[in-house]
Tab-separated table of C-alpha atoms and ligand atoms in Angstrom:
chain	number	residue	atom	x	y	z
A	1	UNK	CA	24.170	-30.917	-31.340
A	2	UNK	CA	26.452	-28.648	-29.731
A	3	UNK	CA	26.129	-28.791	-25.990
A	4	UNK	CA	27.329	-26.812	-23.382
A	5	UNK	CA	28.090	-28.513	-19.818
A	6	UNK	CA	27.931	-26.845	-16.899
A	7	UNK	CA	28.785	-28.625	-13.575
A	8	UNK	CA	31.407	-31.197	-14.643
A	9	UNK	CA	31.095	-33.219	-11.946
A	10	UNK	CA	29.358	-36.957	-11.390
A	11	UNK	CA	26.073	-35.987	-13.481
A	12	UNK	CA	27.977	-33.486	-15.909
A	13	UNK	CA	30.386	-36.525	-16.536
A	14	UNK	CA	27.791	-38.962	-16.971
A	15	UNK	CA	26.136	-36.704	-19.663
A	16	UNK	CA	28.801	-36.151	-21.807
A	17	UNK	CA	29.685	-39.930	-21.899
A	18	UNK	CA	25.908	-40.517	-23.252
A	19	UNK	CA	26.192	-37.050	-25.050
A	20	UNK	CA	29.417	-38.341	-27.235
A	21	UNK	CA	28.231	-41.738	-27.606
A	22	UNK	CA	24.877	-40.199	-29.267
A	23	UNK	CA	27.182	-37.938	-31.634
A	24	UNK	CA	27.080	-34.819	-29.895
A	25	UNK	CA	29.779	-32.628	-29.496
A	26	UNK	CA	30.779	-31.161	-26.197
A	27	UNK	CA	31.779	-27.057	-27.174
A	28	UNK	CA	31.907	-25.809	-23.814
A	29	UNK	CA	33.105	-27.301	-20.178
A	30	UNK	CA	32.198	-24.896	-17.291
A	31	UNK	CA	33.368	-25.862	-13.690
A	32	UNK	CA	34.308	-23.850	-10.378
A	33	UNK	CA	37.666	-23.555	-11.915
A	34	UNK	CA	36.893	-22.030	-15.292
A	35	UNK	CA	33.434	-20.118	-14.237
A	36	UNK	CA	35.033	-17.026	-16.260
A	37	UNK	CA	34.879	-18.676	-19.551
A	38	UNK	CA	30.985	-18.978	-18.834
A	39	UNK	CA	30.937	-15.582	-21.114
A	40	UNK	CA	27.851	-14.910	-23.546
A	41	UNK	CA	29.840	-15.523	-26.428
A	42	UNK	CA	31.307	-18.947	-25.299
A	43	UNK	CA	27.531	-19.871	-24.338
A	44	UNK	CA	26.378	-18.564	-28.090
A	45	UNK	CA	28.881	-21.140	-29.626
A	46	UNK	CA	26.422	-24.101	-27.862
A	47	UNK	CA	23.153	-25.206	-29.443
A	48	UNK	CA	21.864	-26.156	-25.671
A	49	UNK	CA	23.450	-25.935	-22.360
A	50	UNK	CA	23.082	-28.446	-19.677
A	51	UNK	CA	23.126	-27.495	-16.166
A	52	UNK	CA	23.924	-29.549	-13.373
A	53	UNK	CA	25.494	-28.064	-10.731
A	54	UNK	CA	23.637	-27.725	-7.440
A	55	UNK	CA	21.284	-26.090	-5.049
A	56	UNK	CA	23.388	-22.668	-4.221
A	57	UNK	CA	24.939	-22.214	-8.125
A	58	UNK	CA	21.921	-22.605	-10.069
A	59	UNK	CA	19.985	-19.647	-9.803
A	60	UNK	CA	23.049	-18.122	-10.960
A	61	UNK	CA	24.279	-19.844	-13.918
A	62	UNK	CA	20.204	-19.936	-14.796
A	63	UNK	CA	20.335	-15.974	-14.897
A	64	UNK	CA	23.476	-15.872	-16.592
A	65	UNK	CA	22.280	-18.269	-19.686
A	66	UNK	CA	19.201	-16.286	-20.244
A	67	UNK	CA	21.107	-13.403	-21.084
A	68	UNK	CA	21.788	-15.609	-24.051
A	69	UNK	CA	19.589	-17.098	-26.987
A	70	UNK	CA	20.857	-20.280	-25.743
A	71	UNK	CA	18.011	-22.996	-24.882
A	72	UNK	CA	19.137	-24.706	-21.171
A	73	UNK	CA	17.901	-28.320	-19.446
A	74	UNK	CA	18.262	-28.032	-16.096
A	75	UNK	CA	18.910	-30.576	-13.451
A	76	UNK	CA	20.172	-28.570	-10.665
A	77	UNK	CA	17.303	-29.305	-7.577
A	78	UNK	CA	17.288	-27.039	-4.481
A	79	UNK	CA	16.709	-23.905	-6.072
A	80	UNK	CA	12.333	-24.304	-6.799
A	81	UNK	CA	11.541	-21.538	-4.454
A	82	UNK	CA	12.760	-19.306	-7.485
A	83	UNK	CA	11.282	-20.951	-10.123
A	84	UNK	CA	8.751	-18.420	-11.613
A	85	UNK	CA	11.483	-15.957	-11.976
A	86	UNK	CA	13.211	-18.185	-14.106
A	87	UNK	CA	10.859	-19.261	-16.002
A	88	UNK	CA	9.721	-15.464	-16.565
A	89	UNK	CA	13.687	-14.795	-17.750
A	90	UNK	CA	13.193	-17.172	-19.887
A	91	UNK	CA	9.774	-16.362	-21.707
A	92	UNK	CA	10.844	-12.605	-21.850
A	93	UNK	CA	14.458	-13.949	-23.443
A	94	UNK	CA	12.521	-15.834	-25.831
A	95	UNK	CA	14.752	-18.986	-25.564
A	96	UNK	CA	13.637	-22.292	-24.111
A	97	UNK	CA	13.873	-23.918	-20.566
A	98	UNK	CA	13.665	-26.754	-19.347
A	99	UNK	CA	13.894	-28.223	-15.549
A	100	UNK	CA	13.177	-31.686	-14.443
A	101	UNK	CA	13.714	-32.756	-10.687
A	102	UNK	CA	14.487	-36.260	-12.389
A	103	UNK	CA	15.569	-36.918	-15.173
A	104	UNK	CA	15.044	-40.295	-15.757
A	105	UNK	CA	12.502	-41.722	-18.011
A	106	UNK	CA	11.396	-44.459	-15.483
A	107	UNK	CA	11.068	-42.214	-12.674
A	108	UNK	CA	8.640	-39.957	-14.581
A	109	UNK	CA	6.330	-43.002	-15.474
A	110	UNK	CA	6.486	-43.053	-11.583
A	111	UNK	CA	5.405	-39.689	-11.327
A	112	UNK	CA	2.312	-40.919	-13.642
A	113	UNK	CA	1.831	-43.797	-11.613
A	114	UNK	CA	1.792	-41.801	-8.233
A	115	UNK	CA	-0.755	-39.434	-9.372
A	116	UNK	CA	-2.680	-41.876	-10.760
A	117	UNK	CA	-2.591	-43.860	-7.044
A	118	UNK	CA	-3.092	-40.714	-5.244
A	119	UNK	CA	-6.323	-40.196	-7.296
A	120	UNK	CA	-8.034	-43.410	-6.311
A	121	UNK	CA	-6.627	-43.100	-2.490
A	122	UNK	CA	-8.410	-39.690	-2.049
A	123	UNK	CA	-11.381	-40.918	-0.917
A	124	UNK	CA	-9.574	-43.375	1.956
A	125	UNK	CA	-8.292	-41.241	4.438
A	126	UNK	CA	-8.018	-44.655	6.422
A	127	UNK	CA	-4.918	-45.521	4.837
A	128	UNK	CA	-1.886	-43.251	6.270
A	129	UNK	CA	0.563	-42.304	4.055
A	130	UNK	CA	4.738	-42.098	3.411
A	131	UNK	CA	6.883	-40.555	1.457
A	132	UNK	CA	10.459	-41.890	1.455
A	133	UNK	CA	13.547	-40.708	-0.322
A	134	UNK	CA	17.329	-42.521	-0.029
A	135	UNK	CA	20.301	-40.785	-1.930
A	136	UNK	CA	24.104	-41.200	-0.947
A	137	UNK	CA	25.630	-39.089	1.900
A	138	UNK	CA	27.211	-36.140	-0.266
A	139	UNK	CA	23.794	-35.305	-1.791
A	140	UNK	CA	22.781	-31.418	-0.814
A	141	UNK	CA	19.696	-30.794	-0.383
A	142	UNK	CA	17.013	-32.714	1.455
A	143	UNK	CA	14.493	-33.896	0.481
A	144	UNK	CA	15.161	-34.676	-2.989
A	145	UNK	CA	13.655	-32.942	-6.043
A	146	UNK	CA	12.438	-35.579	-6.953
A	147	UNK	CA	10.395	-36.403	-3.586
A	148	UNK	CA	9.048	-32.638	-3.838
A	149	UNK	CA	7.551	-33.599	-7.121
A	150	UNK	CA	5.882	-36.768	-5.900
A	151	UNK	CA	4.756	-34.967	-2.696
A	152	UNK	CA	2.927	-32.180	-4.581
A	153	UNK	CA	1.577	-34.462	-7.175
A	154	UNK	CA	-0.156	-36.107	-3.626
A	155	UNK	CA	-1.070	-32.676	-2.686
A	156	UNK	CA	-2.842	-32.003	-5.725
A	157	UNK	CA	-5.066	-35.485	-5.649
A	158	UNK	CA	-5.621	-35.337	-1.812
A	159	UNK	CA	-6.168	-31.533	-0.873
A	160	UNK	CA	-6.558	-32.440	2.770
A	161	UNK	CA	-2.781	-32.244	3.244
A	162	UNK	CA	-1.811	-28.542	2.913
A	163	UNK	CA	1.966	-28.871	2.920
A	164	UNK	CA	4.868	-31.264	3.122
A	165	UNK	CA	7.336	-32.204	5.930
A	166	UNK	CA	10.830	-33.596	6.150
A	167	UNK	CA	10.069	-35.527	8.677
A	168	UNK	CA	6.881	-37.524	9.992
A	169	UNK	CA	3.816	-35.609	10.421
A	170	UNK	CA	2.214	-34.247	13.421
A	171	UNK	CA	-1.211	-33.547	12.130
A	172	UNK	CA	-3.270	-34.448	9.187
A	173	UNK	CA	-2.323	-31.996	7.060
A	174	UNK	CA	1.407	-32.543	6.952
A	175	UNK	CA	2.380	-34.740	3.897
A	176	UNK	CA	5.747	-36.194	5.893
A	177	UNK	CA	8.625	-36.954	3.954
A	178	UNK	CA	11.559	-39.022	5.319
A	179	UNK	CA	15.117	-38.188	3.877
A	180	UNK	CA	17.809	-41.384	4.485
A	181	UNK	CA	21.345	-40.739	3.310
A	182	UNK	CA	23.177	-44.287	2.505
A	183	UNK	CA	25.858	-44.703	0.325
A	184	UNK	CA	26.466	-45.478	-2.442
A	185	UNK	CA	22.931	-45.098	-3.514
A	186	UNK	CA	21.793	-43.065	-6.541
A	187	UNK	CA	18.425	-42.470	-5.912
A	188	UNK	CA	15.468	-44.721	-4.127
A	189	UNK	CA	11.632	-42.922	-4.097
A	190	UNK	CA	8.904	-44.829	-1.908
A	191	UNK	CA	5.432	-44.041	-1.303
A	192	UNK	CA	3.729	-46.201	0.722
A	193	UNK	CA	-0.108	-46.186	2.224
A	194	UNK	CA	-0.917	-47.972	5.380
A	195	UNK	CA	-3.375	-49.086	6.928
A	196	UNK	CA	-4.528	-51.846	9.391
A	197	UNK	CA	-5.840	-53.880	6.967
A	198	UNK	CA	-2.932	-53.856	4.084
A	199	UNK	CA	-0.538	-51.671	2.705
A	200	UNK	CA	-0.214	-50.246	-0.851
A	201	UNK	CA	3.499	-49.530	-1.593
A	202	UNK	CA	4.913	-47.898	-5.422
A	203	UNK	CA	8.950	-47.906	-4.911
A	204	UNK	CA	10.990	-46.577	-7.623
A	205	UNK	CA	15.041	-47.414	-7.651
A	206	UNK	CA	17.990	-45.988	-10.068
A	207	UNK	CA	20.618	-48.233	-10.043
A	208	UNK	CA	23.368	-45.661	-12.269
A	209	UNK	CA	23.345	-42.169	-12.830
A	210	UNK	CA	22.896	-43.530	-16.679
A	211	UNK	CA	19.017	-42.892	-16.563
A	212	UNK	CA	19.304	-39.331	-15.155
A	213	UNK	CA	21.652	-38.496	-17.872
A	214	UNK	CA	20.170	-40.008	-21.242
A	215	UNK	CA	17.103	-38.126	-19.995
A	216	UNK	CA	19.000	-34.801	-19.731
A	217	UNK	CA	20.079	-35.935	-23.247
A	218	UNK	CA	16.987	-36.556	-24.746
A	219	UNK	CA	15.032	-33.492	-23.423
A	220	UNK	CA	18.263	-31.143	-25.497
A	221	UNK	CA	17.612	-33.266	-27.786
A	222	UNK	CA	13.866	-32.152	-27.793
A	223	UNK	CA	14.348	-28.700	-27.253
A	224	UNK	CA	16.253	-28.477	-29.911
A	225	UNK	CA	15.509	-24.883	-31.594
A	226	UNK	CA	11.928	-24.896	-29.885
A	227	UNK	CA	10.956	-21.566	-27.731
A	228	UNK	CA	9.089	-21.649	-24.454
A	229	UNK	CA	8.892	-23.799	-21.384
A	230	UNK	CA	9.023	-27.360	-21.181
A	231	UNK	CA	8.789	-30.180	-18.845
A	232	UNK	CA	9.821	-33.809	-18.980
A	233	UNK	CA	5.888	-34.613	-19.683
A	234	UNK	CA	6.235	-33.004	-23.436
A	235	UNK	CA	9.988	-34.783	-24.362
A	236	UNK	CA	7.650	-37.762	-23.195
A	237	UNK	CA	4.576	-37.409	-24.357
A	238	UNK	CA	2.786	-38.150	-21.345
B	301	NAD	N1	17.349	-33.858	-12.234
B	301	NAD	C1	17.977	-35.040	-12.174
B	301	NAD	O1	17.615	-36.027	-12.839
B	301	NAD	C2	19.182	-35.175	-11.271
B	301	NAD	C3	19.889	-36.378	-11.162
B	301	NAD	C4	21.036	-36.416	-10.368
B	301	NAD	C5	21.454	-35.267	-9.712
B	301	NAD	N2	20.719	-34.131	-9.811
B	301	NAD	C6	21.135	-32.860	-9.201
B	301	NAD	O2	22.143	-32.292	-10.024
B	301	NAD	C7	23.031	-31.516	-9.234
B	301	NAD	C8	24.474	-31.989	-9.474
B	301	NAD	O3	24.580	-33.348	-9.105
B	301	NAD	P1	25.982	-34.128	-9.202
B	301	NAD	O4	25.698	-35.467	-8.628
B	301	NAD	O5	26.564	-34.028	-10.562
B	301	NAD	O6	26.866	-33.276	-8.163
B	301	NAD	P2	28.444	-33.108	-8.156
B	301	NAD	O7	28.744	-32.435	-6.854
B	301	NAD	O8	29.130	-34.390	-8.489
B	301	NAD	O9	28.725	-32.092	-9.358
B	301	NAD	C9	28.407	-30.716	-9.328
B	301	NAD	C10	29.532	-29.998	-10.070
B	301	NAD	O10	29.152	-28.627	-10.216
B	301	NAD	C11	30.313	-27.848	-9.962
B	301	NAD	N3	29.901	-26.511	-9.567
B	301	NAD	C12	29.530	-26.069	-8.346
B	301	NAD	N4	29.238	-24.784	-8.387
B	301	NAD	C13	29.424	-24.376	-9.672
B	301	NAD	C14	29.279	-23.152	-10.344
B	301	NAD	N5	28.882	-22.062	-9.697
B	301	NAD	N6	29.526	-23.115	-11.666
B	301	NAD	C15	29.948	-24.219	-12.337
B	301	NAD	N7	30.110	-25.419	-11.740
B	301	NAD	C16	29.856	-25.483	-10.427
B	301	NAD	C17	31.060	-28.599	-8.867
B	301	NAD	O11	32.434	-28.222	-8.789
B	301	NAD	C18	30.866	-30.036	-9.314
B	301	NAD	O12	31.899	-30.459	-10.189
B	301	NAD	C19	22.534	-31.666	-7.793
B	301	NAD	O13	21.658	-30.582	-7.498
B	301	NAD	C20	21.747	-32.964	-7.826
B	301	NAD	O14	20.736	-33.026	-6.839
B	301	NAD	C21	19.609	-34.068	-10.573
């Protein structure tokens, strides 16, 4: 395929070194330095662009590519409150999206896993529970993505907490997430439920950014020349 990158920096590398190794071909390299070449017709050369960036540029470039018929993954995290208006560019546009707060294929069997546990913990509000992300220090937004995702997967089991916290939780119906930054770590998710009795703990961590990007490569891979919004659940099959 021919795919576009945009953010070349430790994720947009990683890709492209999976990308090439798979036999794709990288048309289009798109950077702070070279934003202006991020025209329609550069983007029209690409079979699917790939955006990682961050929290503050991806609502941008994400408008910008749906001017095009050009399918995008997206990786970027930080930028959720927005989401329906993306994904409403992108149905109108007729061209595909698709967003994934991670990637990687192990950490979305530990999505499945957490909604499965949160499921049969609903009905044992005697175990208390937390949610714990670690990333390295240059990471931008807290909490992860990722830990979003796992917190309102928890929500949606156990509909006694209301909303989540980044940090620990003052009444029952805060979901309280804890944020560490530690280098040099890529990525460590851990939900654990106590009680006085024992303690049920699901831990989930990336040792490379590897995972993250053969994921991003696999869902352009799946999108492909489909139309309409996707998640990591359909590339998977889950
Ligand atoms: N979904 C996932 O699986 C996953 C995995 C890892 C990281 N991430 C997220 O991906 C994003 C990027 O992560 P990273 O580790 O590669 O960060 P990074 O800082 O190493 O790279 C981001 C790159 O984007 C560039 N950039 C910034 N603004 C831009 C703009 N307006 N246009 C074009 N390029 C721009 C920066 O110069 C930089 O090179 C972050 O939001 C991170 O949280 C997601």
């Amino acid at each position: 395929m021919k795919i576009a990158l945009i953010g070349y920096g430790k994720m947009g590398k990683a890709i492209e070194r999976v990308a090439t190794a798979r036999g794709h071909d990288i048309v289009l390299k798109i950077d702070v330095d070279n934003r202006g070449e991020m025209t329609k017709e550069n983007l029209s050369k690409a079979e699917v662009a790939i955006e990682f960036t961050g929290p503050s540029s991806a609502l941008e470039n994400l408008r910008r590519c749906a001017e095009t018929p050009v399918p995008v993954i997206c990786g970027s995290t930080g930028w959720l409150k927005e989401y329906s208006e993306i994904e409403n560019l992108y149905k109108q546009n007729g061209s595909a999206f698709l967003y994934a707060s991670n990637f990687s294929i192990g950490v979305n069997i530990f999505f499945e896993l957490n909604r499965k546990l949160a499921t049969l913990m609903a009905n044992h509000p005697e175990y208390a529970i937390e949610l714990k992300e670690i990333h390295h220090t240059q990471k931008k937004d807290a909490p992860s993505g990722t830990a979003i995702t796992l917190a309102e997967q928890i929500m949606q089991a156990i509909p006694s907490f209301t909303h989540w916290v980044n940090r620990p939780g003052d009444n029952a119906s805060e979901l309280p997430i804890l944020s560490e930054r530690v280098d040099p770590a890529p990525g460590t998710h851990e939900i654990k439920y106590q009680s006085p009795i024992d303690d049920i703990q699901i831990i989930h961590t990336a040792h490379s950014r590897e995972g993250f990007a053969s994921g991003a490569v696999l869902a352009a891979e799946y999108i492909g020349h489909k139309k309409g919004i996707f998640t990591m659940k359909d590339v998977l099959g889950f």
